[in-house]
Coordinates of C-alpha atoms in Angstrom, one line a residue:
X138 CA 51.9 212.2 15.2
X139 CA 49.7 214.1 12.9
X140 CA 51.3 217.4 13.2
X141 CA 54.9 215.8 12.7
X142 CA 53.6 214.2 9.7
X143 CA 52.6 217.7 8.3
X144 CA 55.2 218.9 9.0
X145 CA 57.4 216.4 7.4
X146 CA 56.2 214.7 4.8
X147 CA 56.9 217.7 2.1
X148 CA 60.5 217.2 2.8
X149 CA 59.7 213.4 1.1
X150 CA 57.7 214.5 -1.5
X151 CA 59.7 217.5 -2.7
X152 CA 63.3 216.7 -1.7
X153 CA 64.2 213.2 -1.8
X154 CA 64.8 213.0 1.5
X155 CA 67.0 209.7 2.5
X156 CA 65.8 207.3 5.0
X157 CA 68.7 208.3 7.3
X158 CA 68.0 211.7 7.2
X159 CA 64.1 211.3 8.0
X160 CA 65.2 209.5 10.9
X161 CA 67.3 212.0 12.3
X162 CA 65.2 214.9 11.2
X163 CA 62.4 212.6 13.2
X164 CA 64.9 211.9 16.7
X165 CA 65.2 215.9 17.4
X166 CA 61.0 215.7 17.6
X167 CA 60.9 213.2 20.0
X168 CA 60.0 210.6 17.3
X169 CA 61.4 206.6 17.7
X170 CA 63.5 205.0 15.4
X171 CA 60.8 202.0 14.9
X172 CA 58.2 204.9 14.3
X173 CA 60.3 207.3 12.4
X174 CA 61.2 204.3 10.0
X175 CA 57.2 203.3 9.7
X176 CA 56.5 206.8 8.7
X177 CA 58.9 206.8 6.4
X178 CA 57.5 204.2 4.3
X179 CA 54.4 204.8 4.5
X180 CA 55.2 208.4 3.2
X181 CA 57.2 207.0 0.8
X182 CA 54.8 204.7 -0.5
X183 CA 52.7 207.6 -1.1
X184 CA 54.0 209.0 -3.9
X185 CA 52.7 206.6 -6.0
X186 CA 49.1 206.9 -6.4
X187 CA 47.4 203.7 -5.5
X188 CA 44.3 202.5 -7.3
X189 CA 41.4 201.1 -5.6
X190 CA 39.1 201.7 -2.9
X191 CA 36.0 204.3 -1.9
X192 CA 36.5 207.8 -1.3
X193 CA 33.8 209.3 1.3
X194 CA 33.0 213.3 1.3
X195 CA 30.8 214.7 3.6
X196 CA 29.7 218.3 1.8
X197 CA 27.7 221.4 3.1
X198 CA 26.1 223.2 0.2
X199 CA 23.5 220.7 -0.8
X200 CA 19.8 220.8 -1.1
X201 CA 16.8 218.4 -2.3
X202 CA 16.2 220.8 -5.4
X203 CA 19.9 220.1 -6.8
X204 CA 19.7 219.8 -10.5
X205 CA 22.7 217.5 -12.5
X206 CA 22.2 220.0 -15.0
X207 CA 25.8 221.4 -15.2
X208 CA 24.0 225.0 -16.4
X209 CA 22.2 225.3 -12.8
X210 CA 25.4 224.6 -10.5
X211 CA 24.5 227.6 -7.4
X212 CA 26.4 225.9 -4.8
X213 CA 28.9 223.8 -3.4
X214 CA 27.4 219.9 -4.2
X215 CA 26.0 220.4 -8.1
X216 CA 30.2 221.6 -8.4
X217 CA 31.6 218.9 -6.8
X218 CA 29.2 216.4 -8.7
X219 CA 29.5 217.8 -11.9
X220 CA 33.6 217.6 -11.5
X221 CA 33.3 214.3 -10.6
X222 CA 31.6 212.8 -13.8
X223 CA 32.2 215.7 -16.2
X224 CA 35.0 218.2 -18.0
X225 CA 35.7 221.2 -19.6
X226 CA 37.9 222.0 -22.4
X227 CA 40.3 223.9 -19.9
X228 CA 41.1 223.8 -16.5
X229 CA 42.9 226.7 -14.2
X230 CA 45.8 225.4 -12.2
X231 CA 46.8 226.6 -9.0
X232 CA 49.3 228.9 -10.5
X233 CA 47.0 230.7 -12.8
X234 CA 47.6 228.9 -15.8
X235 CA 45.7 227.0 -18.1
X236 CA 45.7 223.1 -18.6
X237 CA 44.4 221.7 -22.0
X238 CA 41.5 218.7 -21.1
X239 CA 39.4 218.5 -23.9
X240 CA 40.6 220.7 -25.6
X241 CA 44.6 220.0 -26.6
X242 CA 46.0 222.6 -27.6
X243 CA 44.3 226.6 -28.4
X244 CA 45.0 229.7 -30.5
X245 CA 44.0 233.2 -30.7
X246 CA 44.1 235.4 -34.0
X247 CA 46.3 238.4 -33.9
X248 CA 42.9 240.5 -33.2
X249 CA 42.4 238.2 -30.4
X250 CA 38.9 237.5 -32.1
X251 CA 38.7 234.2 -33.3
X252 CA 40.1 231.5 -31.5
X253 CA 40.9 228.1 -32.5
X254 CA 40.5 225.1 -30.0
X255 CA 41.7 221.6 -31.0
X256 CA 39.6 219.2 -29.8
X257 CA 41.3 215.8 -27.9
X258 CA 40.1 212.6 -30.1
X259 CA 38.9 209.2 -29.1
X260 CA 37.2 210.4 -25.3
X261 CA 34.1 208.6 -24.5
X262 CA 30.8 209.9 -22.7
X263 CA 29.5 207.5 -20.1
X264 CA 27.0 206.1 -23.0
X265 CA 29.5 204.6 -24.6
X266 CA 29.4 207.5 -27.6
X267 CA 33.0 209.2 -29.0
X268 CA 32.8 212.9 -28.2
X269 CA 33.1 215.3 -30.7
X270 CA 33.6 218.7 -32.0
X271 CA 29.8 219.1 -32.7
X272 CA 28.8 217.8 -29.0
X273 CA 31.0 220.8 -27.7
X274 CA 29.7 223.5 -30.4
X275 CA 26.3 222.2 -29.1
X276 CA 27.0 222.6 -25.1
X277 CA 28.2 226.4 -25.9
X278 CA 25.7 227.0 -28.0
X279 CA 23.0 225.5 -25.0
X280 CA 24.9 227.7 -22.5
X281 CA 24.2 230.8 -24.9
X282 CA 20.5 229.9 -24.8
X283 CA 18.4 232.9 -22.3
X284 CA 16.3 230.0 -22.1
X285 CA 19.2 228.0 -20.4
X286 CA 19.0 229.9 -17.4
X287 CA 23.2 229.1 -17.3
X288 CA 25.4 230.2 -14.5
X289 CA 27.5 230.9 -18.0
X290 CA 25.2 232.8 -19.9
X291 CA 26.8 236.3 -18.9
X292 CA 30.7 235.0 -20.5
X293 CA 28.8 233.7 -23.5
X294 CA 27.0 236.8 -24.6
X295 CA 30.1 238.0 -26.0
X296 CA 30.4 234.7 -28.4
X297 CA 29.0 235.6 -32.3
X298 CA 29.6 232.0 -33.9
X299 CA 30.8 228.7 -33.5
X300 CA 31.4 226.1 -35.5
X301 CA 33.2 223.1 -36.6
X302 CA 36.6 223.0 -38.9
X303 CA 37.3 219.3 -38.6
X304 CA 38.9 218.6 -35.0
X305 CA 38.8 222.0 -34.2
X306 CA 36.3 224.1 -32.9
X307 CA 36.2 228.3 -34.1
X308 CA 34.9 230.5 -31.9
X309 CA 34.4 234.2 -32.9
X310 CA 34.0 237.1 -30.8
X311 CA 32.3 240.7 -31.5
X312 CA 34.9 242.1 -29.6
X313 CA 38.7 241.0 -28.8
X314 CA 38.6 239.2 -25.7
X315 CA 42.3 238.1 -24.4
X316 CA 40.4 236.1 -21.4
X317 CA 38.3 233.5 -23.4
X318 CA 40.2 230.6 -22.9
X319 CA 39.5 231.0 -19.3
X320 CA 35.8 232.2 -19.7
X321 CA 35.7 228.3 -21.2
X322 CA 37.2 226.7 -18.1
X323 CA 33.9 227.7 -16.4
X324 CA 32.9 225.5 -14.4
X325 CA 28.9 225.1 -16.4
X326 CA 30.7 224.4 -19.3
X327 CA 30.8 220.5 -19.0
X328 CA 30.6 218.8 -22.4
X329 CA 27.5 216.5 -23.0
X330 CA 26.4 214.3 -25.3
X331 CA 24.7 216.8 -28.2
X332 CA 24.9 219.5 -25.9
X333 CA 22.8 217.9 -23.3
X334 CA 20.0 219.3 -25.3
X335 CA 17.7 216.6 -24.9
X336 CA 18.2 215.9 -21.4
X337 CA 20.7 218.3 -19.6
X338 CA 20.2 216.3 -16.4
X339 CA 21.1 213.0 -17.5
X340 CA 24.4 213.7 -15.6
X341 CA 26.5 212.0 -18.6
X342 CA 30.1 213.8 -19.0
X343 CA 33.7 212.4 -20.1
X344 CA 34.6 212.4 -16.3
X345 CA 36.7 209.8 -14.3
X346 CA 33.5 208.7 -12.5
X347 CA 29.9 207.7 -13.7
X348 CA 26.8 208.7 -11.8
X349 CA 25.5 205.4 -9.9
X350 CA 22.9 206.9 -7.6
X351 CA 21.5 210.6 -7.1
X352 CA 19.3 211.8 -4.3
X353 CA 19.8 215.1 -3.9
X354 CA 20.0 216.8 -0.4
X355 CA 20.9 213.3 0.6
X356 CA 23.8 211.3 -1.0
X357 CA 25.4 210.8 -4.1
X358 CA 27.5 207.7 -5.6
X359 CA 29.6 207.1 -8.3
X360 CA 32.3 204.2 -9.9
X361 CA 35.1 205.2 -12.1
X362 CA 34.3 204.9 -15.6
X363 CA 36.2 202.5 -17.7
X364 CA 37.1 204.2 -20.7
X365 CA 38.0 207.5 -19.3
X366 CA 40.8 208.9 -21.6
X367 CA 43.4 210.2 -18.9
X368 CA 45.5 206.7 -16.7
X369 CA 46.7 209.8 -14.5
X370 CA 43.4 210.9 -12.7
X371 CA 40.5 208.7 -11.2
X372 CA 42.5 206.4 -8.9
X373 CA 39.6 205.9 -6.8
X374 CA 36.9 202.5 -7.7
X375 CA 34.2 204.2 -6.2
X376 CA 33.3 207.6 -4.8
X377 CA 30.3 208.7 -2.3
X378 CA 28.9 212.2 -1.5
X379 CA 27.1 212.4 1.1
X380 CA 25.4 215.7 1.8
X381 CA 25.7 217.1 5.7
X382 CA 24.5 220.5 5.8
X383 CA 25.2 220.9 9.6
X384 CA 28.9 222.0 10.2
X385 CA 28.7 219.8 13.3
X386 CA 28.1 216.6 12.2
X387 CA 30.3 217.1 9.2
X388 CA 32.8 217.4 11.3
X389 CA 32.3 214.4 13.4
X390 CA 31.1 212.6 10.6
X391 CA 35.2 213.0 9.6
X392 CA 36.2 212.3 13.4
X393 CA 34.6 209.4 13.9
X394 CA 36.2 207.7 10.3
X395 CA 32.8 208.3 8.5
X396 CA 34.2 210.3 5.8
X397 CA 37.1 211.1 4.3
X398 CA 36.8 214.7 3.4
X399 CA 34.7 217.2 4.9
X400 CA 34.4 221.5 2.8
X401 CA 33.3 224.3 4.7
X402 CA 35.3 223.7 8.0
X403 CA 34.6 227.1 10.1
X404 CA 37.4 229.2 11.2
X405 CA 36.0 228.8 15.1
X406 CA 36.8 225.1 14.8
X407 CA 39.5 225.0 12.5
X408 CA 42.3 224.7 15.0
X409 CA 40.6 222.2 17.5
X410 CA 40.0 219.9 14.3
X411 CA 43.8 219.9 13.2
X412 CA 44.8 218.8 17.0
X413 CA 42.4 215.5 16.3
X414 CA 43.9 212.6 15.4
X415 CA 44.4 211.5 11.6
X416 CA 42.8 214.6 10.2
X417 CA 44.8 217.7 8.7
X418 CA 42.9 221.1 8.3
X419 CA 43.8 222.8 4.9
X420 CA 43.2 225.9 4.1
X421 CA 44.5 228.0 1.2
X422 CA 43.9 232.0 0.1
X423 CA 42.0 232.6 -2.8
X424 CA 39.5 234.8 -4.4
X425 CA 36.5 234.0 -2.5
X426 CA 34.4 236.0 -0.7
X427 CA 31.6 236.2 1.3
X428 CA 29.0 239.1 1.1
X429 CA 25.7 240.4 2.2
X430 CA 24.0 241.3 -1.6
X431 CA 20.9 244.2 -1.6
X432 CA 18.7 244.2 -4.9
X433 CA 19.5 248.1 -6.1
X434 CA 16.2 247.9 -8.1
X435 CA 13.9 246.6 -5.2
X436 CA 13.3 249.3 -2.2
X437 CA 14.3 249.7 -0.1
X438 CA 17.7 249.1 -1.8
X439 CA 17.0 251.0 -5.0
X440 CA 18.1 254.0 -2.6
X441 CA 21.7 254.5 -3.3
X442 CA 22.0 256.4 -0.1
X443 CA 21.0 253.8 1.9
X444 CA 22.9 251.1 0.3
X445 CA 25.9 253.1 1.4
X446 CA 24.5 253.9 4.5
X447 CA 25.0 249.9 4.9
X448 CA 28.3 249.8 3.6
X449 CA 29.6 252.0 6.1
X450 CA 27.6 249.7 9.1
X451 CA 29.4 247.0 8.9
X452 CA 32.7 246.3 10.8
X453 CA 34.7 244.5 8.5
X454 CA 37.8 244.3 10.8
X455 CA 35.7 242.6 14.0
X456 CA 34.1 240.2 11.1
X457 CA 37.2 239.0 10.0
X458 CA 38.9 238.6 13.6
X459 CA 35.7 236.8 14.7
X460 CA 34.3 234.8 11.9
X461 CA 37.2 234.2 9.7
X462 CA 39.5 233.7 12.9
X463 CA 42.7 234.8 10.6
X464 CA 41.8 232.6 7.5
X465 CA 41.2 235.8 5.3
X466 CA 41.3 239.3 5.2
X467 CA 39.0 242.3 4.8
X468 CA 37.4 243.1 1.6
X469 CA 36.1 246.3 0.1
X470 CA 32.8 245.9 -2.0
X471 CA 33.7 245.0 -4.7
X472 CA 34.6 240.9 -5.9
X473 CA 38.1 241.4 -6.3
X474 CA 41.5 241.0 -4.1
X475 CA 45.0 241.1 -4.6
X476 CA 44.9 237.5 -5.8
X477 CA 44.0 238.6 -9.5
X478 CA 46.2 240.0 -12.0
X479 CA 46.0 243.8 -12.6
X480 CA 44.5 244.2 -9.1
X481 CA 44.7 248.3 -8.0
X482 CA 46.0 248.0 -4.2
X483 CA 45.5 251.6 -4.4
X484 CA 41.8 252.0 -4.2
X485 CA 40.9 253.5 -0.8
X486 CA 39.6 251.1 1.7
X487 CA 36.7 251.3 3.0
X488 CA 36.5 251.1 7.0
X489 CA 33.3 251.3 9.8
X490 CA 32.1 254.3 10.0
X491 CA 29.2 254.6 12.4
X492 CA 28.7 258.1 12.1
X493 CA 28.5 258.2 8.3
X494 CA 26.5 255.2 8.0
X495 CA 24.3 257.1 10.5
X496 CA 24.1 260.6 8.5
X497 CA 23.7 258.4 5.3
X498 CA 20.8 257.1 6.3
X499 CA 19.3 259.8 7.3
X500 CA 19.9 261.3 3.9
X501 CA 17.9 258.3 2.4
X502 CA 14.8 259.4 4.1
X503 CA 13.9 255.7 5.0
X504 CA 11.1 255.5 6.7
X505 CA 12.6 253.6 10.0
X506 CA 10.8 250.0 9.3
X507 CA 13.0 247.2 9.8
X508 CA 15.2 246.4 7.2
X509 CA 15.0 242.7 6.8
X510 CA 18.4 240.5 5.9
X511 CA 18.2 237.2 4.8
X512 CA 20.7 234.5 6.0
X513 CA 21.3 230.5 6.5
X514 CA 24.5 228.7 7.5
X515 CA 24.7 227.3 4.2
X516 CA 25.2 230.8 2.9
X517 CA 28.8 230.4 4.0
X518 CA 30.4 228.9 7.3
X519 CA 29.2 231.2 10.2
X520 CA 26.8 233.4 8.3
X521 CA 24.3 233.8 11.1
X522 CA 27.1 235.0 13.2
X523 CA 28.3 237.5 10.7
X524 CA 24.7 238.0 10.1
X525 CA 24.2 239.3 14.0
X526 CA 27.0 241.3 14.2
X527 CA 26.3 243.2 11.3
X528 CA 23.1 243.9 13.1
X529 CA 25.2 244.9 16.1
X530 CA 27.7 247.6 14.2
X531 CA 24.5 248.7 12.0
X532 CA 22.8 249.2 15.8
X533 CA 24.9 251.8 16.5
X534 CA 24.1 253.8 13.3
X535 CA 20.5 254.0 13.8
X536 CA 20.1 251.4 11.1
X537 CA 17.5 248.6 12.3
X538 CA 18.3 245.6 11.0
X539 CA 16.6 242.9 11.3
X540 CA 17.8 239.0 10.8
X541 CA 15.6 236.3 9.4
X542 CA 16.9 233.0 9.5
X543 CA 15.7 230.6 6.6
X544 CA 16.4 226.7 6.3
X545 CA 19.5 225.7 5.0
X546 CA 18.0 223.4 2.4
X547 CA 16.3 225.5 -0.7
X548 CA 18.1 228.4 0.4
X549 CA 19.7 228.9 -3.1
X550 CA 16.8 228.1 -5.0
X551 CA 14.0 230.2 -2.6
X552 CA 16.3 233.0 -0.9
X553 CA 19.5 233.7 -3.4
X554 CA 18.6 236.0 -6.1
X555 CA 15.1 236.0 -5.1
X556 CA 14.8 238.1 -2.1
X557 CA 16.2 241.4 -1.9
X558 CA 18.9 241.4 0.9
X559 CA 20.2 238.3 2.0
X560 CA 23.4 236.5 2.8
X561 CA 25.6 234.7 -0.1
X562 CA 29.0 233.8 -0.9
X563 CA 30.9 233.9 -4.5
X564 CA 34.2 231.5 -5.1
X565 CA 35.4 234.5 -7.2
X566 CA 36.8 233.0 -11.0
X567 CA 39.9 233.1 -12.8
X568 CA 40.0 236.7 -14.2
X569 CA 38.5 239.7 -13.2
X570 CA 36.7 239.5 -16.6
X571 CA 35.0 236.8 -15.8
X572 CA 33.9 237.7 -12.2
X573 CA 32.3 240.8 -13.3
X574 CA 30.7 239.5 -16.6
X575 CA 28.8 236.7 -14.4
X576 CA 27.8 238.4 -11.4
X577 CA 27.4 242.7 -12.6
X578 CA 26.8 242.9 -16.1
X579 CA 23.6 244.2 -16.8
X580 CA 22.9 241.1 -18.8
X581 CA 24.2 238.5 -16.6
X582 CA 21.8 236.5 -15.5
X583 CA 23.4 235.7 -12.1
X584 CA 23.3 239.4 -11.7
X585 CA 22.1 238.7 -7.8
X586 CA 22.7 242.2 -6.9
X587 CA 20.2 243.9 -9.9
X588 CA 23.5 246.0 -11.1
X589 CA 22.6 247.8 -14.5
X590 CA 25.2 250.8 -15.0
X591 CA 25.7 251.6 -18.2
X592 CA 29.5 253.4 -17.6
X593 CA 30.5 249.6 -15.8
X594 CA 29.2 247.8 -19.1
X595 CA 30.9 249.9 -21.5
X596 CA 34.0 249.5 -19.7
X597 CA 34.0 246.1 -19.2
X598 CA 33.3 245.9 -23.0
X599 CA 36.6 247.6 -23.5
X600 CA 38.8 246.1 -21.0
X601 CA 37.8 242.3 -22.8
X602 CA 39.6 244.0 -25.5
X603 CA 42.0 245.7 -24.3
X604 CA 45.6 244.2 -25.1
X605 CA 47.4 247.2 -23.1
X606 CA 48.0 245.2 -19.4
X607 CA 48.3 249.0 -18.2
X608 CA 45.4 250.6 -19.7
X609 CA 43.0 247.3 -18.8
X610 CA 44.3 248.0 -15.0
X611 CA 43.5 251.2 -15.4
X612 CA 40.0 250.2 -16.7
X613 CA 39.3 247.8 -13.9
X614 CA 40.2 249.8 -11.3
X615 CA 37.5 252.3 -12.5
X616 CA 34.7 249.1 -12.3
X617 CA 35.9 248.3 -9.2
X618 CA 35.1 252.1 -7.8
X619 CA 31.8 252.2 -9.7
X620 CA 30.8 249.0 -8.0
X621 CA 31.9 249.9 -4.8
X622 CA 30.3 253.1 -4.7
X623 CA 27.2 252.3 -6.4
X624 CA 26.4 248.7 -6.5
X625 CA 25.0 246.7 -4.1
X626 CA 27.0 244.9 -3.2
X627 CA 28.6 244.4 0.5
X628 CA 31.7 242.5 0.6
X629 CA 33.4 242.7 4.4
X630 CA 35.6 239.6 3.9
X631 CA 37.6 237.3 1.5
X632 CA 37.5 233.8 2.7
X633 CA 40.5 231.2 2.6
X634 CA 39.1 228.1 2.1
X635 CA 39.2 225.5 4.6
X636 CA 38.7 222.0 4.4
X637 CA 39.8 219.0 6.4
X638 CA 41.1 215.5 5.5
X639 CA 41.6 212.2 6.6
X640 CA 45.4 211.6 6.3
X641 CA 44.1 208.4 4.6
X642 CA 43.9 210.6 2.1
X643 CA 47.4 211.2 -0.5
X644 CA 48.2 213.1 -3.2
X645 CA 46.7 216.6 -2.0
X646 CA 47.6 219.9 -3.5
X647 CA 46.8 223.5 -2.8
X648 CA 44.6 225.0 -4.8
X649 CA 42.6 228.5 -3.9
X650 CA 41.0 228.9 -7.1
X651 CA 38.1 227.2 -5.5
X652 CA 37.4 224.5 -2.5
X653 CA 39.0 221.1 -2.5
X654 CA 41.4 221.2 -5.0
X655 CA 39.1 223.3 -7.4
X656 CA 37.2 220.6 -6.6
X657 CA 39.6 218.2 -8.2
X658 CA 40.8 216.3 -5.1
X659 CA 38.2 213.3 -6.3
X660 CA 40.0 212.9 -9.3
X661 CA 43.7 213.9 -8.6
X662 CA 43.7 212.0 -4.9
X663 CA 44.1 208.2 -3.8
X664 CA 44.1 206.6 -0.3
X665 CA 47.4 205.5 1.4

């Protein structure tokens, strides 16, 4: 019955399909009249969002050292928790396009230099205070602070002044940037009261939920908030996120009627979920990816031979068939795939190459002492795995690899951008812009793979303002060698994300740009 309601209940929701023609559409499955007419309303019921009730998410991607801060989000809970209770002044639909939340309406100068956001009137913060201009001056000004330590700090470097006109908000650049808007829809940039300057943790936003309870690595609830601004999201009374690390018991945390939602579904058990009943497995491409990331300033990574050396060790192809199990495709080193604009599908691919890998390293001169990788399942859904057959491929180089497993829980605060090989994963963002001004700037400060070439930065520095769409292709396409031939970088796969839901659950869309919905599905979703 699940996979005939998959199959059929688009042809409601998109076509106006009769009741008559349901039922016969129904009969040639081998579907009863009584059952087919059930369906029907039921599906046709759904619709219309209903209000009330308690959605129940069971999340990978949480530890105990989870901050609310909004600057700090590293990993799959702190986003979904920040969405929750807060907002940014854009948001990135599905499509690519932009939709005005606190900020209504923007505008760019001819120069593309200053821009001109309008700021939505009358939203409330969970306190009870009126938002205003000045509260989001002050949370880009606190995401422009190095002593922020923001996820955003890399996309605001390129900010010069902000300030206040009345209901709007100016914001001037050095240099033209045609991308800002979306820089803004990052995901750190929630609004807080005064900037959430005096207590960035407070988890206080102008979401469709409140905070109630936070224990982090544990469990997370929340209740709509009253006087949110917008009647068409935040259907829900009450929401609960409960963190389950272990893929397993996600899983059968959503089997068993637990939960409602479970992220990070692997691949291997993808199709076996789907058969269960009451539970559809999702899965939509996008731009993430997940990668093994070397350190090129710590040995013995700071050897660009050797970096290679790895590059050419790992079998991208048997990753994808075996890990990925279809839901993805084969990736190239460096963060971008053919689901950004001004992509170059021309750029060589890169393939395994034992016998290069194996004269690489010799070139290197390494000294044959095991060369230690870093990896937990919360990295990203069968990282060990991936992790072990790297070590396999890289076996038949010469290359001795070595895996360490760490704990899942502190893994992004111990092991990410702390240790000098290890396993990871990035959603990818928007615009290539802003994927390569967070993660390989020089700057950045979520520059996990210590990337500092001077030839990358000064071309990124053009491209922002570059208003020729041909000559900015041309520009990225040169980063994206640079990367890919000097960084470090691995990247053997782009990721679909997968996710599974309760058929309880209505109102679902497709969304790649990141995991559930863009992590919206708390807010946009109801329950039949």
């Amino acid at each position: 019955m699940n996979n005939y309601r998959k199959f059929l209940t688009p042809g409601i929701l998109k076509s106006g399909m009769s009741r008559r023609a349901f039922i016969a559409r129904t009969s040639a499955l081998g579907v009863g009249a009584v059952a087919a007419n059930s369906m029907f309303g039921r599906m046709a019921m759904a619709q219309e969002p209903v209000k009330g009730g308690t959605l129940r998410m069971g999340l990978g991607g949480g530890s105990s050292t989870t901050s609310l801060d909004p600057a700090l989000i590293a990993s799959q809970v702190p986003f979904h928790v920040v969405r929750a209770y807060g907002e940014q002044l854009l948001e990135v639909n599905a499509d690519g396009s932009l939709n005005p939340r606190l900020a209504e309406s923007f505008e760019a100068s001819d120069d593309a230099k200053t821009w001109t956001f309008k700021i939505r009137q009358g939203v409330k913060f969970h306190n009870g205070e009126t938002m205003t201009p000045e509260d989001v001056r002050q949370t880009l000004l606190r995401h422009s602070d190095e002593d922020s330590k923001s996820g955003a700090l890399g996309i605001m470097r390129g900010i010069s002044d902000i300030r206040v006109d009345g209901e709007n908000l100016i914001v001037e650049v050095d240099v033209p940037t045609a991308d800002l808007p979306y820089l803004l829809s990052d995901f750190h940039l929630a609004i807080q009261p005064g900037g959430g300057r005096e207590d960035p943790t407070a988890g206080i936003g102008t979401g469709a939920y409140r905070i109630v309870e936070a224990e982090p690595g544990v469990r997370y609830t929340f209740e709509k908030f009253a006087d949110y601004w917008d009647e068409s999201r935040g259907h829900f009374d009450t929401i609960e996120m409960t963190i389950i690390n272990d893929a397993t018991a996600r899983n059968a945390a959503l089997q068993s009627g637990q939960v409602d939602i479970v992220n990070q579904v692997a691949p291997r058990v993808a199709g076996l979920l789907d058969r269960a009943p009451n539970i559809t497995v999702d899965h939509v491409a996008g731009r993430g990816h997940y990668v093994f990331i070397m350190q090129c300033d710590q040995p013995p990574f700071d050897n660009r031979e050797l970096r290679n050396a790895l590059k050419y060790a790992i079998n991208r192809e048997e990753m994808v068939e075996k890990i990925l199990r279809g839901y993805g495709s084969v990736g190239n080193d460096f963060p971008i795939n053919e689901s950004y604009p001004l992509f170059d599908d021309s750029i060589e691919q890169r393939s395994y190459d034992p016998e290069k890998a194996a004269e690489l390293y010799k070139t290197s001169g390494h000294d044959g002492s095991p060369i230690i990788l870093r990896v937990a399942e919360t990295a990203f859904p069968g990282a060990v795995d991936a992790a072990q057959l790297f070590q396999q491929s890289a076996q038949a180089a010469g290359i001795p690899l070595q895996i360490q497993r760490e704990p899942d829980d502190g893994y992004w605060s111990d092991v990410w951008n702390n240790t000098p090989f290890c396993a990871s994963y990035w959603d990818g963002r928007p615009v290539q812009d802003q994927m390569y001004t967070t993660a390989y700037l020089s700057s950045a400060d979520w520059n996990d793979t210590h990337f500092y070439n001077e030839e990358f930065d000064e071309l990124l520095l053009e491209a922002k303002g570059e208003l020729d769409q041909e000559t900015r292709k041309e520009q990225y396409s040169q980063m994206a060698q640079i990367l890919r031939d000097e960084g470090g970088l691995i990247c053997p796969m782009f990721n679909e994300f997968v996710q599974a839901v309760s058929t309880d659950v209505q109102g679902w869309e497709e969304n790649g740009v990141f995991e559930l919905m863009n992590g919206l599905a708390p807010v946009k979703c109801w329950k039949a």
